mmCIF file of C-alpha atoms in Angstrom:
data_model
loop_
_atom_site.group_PDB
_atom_site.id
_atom_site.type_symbol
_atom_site.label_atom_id
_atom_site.label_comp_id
_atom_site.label_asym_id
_atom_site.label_seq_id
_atom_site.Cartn_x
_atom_site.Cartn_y
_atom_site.Cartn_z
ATOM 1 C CA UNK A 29 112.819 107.900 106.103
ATOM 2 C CA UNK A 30 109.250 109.236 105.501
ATOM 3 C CA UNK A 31 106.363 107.239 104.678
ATOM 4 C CA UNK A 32 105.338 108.719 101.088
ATOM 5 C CA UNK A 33 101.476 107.904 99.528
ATOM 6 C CA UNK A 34 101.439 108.569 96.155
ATOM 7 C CA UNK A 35 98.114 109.397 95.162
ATOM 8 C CA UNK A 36 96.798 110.146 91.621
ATOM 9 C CA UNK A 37 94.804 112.833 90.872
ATOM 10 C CA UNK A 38 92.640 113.873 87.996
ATOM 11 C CA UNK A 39 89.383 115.394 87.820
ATOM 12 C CA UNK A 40 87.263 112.187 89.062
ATOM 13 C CA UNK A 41 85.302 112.350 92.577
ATOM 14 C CA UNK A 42 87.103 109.087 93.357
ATOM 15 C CA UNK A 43 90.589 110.766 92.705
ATOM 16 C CA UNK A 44 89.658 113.900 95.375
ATOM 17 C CA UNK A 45 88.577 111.135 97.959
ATOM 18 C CA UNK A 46 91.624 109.200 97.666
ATOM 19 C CA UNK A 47 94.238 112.161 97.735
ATOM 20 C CA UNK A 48 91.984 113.136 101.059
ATOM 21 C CA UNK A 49 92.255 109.774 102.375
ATOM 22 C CA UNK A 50 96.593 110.188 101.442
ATOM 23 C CA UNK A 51 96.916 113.051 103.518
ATOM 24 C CA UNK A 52 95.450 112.336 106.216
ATOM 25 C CA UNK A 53 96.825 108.831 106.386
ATOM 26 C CA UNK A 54 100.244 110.644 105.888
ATOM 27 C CA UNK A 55 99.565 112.920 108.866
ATOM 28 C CA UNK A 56 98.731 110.149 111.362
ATOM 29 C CA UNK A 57 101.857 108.393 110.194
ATOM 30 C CA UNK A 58 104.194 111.540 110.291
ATOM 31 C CA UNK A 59 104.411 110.835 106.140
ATOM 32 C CA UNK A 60 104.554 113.072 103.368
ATOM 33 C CA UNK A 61 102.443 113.001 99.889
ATOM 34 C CA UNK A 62 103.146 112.977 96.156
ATOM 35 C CA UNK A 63 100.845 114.315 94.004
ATOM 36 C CA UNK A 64 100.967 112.637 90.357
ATOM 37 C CA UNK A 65 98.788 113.573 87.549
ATOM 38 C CA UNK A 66 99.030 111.653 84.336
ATOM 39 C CA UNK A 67 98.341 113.567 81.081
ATOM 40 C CA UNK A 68 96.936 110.757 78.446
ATOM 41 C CA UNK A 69 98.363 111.018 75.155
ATOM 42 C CA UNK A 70 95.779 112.355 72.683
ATOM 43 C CA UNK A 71 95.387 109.896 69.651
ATOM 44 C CA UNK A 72 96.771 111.650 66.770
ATOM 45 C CA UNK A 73 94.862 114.337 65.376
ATOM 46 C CA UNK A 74 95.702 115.095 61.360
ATOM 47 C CA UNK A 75 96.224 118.843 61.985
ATOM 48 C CA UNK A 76 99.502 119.246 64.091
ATOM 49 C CA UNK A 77 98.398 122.793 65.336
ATOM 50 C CA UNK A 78 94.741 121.476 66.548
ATOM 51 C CA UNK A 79 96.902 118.408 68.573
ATOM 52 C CA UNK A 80 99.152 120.250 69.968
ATOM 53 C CA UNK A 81 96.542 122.857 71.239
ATOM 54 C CA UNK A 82 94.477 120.379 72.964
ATOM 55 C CA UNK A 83 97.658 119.059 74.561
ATOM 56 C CA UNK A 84 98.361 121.822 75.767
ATOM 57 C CA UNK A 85 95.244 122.037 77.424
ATOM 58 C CA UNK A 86 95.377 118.573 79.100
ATOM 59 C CA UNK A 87 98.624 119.843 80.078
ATOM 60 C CA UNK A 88 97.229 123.154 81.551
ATOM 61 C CA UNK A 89 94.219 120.913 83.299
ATOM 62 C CA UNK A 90 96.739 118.861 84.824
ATOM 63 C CA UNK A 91 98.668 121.413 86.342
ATOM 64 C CA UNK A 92 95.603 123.361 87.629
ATOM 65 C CA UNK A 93 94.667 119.933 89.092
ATOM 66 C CA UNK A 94 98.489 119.794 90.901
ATOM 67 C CA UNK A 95 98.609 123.142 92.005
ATOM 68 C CA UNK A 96 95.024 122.953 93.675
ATOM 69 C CA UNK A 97 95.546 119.848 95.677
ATOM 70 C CA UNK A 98 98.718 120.751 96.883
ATOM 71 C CA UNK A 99 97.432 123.952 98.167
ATOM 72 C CA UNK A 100 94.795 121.987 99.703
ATOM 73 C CA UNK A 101 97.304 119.449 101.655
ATOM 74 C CA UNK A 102 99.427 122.517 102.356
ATOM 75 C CA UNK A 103 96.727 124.169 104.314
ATOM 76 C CA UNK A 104 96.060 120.912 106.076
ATOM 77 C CA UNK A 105 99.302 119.972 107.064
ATOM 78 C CA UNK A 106 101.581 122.848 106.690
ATOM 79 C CA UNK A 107 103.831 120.700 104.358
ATOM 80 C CA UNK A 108 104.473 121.035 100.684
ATOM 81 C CA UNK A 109 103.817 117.570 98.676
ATOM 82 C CA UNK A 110 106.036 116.456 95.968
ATOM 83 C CA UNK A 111 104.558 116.798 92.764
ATOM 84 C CA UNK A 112 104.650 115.553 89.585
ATOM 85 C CA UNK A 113 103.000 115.653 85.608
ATOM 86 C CA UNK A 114 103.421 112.789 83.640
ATOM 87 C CA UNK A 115 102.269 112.241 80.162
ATOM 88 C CA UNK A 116 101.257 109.012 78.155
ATOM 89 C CA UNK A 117 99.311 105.984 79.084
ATOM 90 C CA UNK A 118 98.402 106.307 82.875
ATOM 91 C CA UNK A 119 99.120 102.101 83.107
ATOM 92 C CA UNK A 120 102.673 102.204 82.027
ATOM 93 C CA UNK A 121 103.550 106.155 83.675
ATOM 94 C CA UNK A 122 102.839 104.625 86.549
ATOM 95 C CA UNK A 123 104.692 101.415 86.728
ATOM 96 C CA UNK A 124 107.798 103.474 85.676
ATOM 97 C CA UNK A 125 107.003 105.887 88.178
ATOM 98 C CA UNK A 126 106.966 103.249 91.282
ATOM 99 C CA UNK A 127 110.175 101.584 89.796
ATOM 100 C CA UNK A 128 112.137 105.178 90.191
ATOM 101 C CA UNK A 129 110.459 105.715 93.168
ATOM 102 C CA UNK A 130 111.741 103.380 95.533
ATOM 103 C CA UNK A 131 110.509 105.357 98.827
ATOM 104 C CA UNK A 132 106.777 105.044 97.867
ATOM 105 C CA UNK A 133 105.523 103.099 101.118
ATOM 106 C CA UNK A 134 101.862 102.686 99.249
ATOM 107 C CA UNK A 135 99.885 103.554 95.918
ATOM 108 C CA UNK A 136 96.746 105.184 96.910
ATOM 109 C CA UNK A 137 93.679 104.807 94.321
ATOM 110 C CA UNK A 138 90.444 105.934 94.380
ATOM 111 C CA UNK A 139 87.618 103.108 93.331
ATOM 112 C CA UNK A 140 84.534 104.612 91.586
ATOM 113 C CA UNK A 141 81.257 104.474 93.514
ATOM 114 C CA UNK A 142 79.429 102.864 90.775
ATOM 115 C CA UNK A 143 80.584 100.792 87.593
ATOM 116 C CA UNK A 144 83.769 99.885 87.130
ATOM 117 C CA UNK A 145 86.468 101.159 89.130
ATOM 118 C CA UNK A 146 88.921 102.387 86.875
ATOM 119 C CA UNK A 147 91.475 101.524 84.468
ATOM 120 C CA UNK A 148 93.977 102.314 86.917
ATOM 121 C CA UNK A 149 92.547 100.659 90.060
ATOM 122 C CA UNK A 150 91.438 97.808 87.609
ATOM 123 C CA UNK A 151 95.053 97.038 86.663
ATOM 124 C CA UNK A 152 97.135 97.278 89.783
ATOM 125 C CA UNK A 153 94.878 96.020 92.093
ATOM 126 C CA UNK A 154 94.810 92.663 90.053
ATOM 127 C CA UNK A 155 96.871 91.014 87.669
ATOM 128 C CA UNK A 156 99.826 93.429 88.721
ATOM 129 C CA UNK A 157 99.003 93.155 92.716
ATOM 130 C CA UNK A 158 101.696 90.684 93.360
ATOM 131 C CA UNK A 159 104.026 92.750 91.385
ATOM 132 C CA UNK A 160 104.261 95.741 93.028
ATOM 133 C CA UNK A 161 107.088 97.291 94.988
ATOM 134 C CA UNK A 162 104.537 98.603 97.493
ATOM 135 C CA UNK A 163 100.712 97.773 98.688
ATOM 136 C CA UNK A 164 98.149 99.812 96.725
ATOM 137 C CA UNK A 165 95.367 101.706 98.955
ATOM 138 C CA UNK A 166 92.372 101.421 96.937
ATOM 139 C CA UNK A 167 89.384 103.776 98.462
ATOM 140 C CA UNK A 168 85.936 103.211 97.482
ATOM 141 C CA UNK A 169 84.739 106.280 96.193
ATOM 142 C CA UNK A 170 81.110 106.568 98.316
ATOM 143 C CA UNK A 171 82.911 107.632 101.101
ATOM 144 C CA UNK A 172 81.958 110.726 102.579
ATOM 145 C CA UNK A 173 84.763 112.879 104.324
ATOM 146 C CA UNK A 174 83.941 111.695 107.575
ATOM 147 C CA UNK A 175 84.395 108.113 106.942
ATOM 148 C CA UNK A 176 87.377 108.915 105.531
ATOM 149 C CA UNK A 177 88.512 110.804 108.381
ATOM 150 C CA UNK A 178 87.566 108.044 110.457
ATOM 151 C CA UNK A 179 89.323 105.611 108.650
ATOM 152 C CA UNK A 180 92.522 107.056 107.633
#
């Protein structure tokens, strides 16, 4: 059985660096890579046609988002990642997500550079740690490619 990262992508700096660091740590390891993007749920907007229009636009980012960095592991590695879209709160998408998932060898995260480091990063890399089905990668975001590539 492959070794699949899951990374999670959306359009954060920190997100880019860890899907980098994900495919490269699934080509040293002869892995593969799933690409998840999670699509918030918009807080309810009184118009139903002015909701479901900027839904549809998170959904449109998201896929642009999917499509882009699987191209970009596909020229890398020749391979074509497993993607996915998932909407609703990011925290609970992806608990449900690593309890279907059973072959997901380790969450990959991407840590901000500055501040805080990111709701998701913030919840499963503590009170939920100990939880998990797999480790969690979490990549600080001032990396540059290099020290990625060096680390991976």
């Amino acid at each position: 059985m492959l070794r699949k990262y899951l990374a999670v992508i959306d359009e954060t700096d920190e997100a880019r660096i860890a899907l980098r660091f994900a495919m490269r740590r699934a080509a040293k390891t002869s892995g593969v890579v799933h690409i998840l993007a999670l699509v918030p749920k918009e807080q309810f907007v009184a118009w139903g046609a002015v909701q479901a229009t900027i839904e549809d636009e998170a959904e449109r980012r998201a896929e642009a988002l999917v499509a882009g960095a699987a191209g970009d592991y596909f020229n890398q590695s020749g391979q074509r990642p497993a993607i996915s879209v998932m909407h609703g709160d990011a925290v609970e998408m992806l608990k449900g997500f690593l309890k279907e998932h059973k072959d997901v060898a380790a969450l990959v995260l991407g840590a901000a550079a500055t501040g805080a480091p990111g709701p998701l990063v913030a919840h499963f890399a503590a009170a939920s740690a100990g939880a998990l089905p797999c480790p969690v990668m979490v990549i600080p975001g001032s990396l540059s490619n290099e020290e990625i590539d060096r680390l991976s």
